[in-house]
Amino acid sequence: NAGVMQNPRHLVRRRGQEARLRCSPMKGHSHVYWYRQLPEEGLKFMVYLQKENIIDESGMPKERFSAEFPKEGPSILRIQQVVRGDSAAYFCASSPLTAEGTQYFGPGTRLLVL
Amino acid sequence: KQEVTQIPAALSVPEGENLVLNCSFTDSAIYNLQWFRQDPGKGLTSLLLIQSSQREQTSGRLNASLDKSSGRSTLYIAASQPGDSATYLCAVRFGRGGSQGNLIFGKGTKLSVKP
């Protein structure tokens, strides 16, 4: 059973471009969470999704950021018109259950905005 | 505000020493608490998960305890090894406040075990 997959592992974008980060949860997991780790900061929750539904997006910036988890395919975190402050490590986690389940993390995507 | 705090921020010990990492949280109404390990430039590895109804969990040389009433958890590492060097993160899933399922993380304790 492969773990949580994220790609790309590293992404470089210039200011104003779009960044698309992908996350494939563990097999059998239907809950996906996105977290962001800024340099020298702790991990911060961004968004929690189930298949085709956003459950909690309270941690996601109101502008430029969006997330989806379609019926088929990976979850996508999309950042439009990136700025230097978006440079961070973005981690995806999945779980089979909600409150009781262990969250399993992917290796992360390190985004660098030039 | 629901917060998770980890003390100390960094810790350096000689190989073989037993050590304790501390985690405190502001709201005793939690679903569970999870300890992770993060190596530089890498993702998170789950070490132990303690449900709110449990007092402790053990895995090999690791033992995690939970005291909800005082808002504390400790991670005990026995007979530390250089391979234990990493940042240890404590994360809490709180039981109220609007969030459903997401973890609140501490900033971590960076552990260095010297050979």
Coordinates of N, CA and C in Angstrom, one line a residue, chain B residues 11-19 61 77-85 111-115:
Chain B
L11 N 17.0 20.7 21.8 CA 17.5 19.9 22.9 C 18.7 19.1 22.3
S12 N 19.8 19.1 23.0 CA 21.0 18.3 22.6 C 21.4 17.4 23.8
V13 N 21.5 16.1 23.5 CA 21.8 15.1 24.5 C 22.8 14.2 24.0
P14 N 23.6 13.6 24.9 CA 24.6 12.5 24.5 C 23.8 11.2 24.2
E15 N 24.4 10.4 23.4 CA 23.8 9.1 23.0 C 23.6 8.3 24.3
G16 N 22.5 7.6 24.3 CA 22.2 6.7 25.4 C 21.3 7.3 26.5
E17 N 21.2 8.6 26.5 CA 20.4 9.3 27.5 C 18.9 9.1 27.3
N18 N 18.1 9.0 28.4 CA 16.7 9.0 28.3 C 16.2 10.5 28.3
L19 N 15.2 10.8 27.5 CA 14.8 12.2 27.5 C 13.3 12.3 27.3
R61 N 11.0 2.2 21.7 CA 11.6 3.0 22.7 C 10.8 4.3 23.0
I77 N 11.6 9.3 25.2 CA 12.5 8.5 24.3 C 13.5 7.8 25.2
A78 N 13.6 6.5 25.2 CA 14.5 5.8 26.0 C 15.8 5.5 25.2
A79 N 16.9 5.5 25.9 CA 18.2 5.1 25.3 C 18.4 5.8 23.9
S80 N 18.4 7.1 23.9 CA 18.5 7.8 22.6 C 19.7 7.4 21.8
Q81 N 19.5 7.5 20.4 CA 20.5 7.2 19.5 C 20.7 8.3 18.5
P82 N 21.8 8.4 17.9 CA 22.0 9.5 16.9 C 20.9 9.5 15.8
G83 N 20.4 8.4 15.4 CA 19.3 8.3 14.4 C 18.0 8.9 14.9
D84 N 17.9 9.2 16.2 CA 16.7 9.9 16.7 C 16.7 11.4 16.4
S85 N 17.9 11.9 16.0 CA 18.0 13.3 15.7 C 17.0 13.7 14.6
L111 N 15.6 17.9 18.1 CA 16.5 17.1 19.0 C 17.7 16.7 18.3
S112 N 18.8 16.8 19.0 CA 20.1 16.4 18.5 C 20.8 15.4 19.4
V113 N 21.0 14.2 19.0 CA 21.7 13.2 19.8 C 23.1 13.0 19.4
K114 N 24.0 13.4 20.3 CA 25.5 13.3 19.9 C 26.0 11.9 20.2
P115 N 26.8 11.4 19.2 CA 27.4 10.1 19.4 C 28.5 10.2 20.5

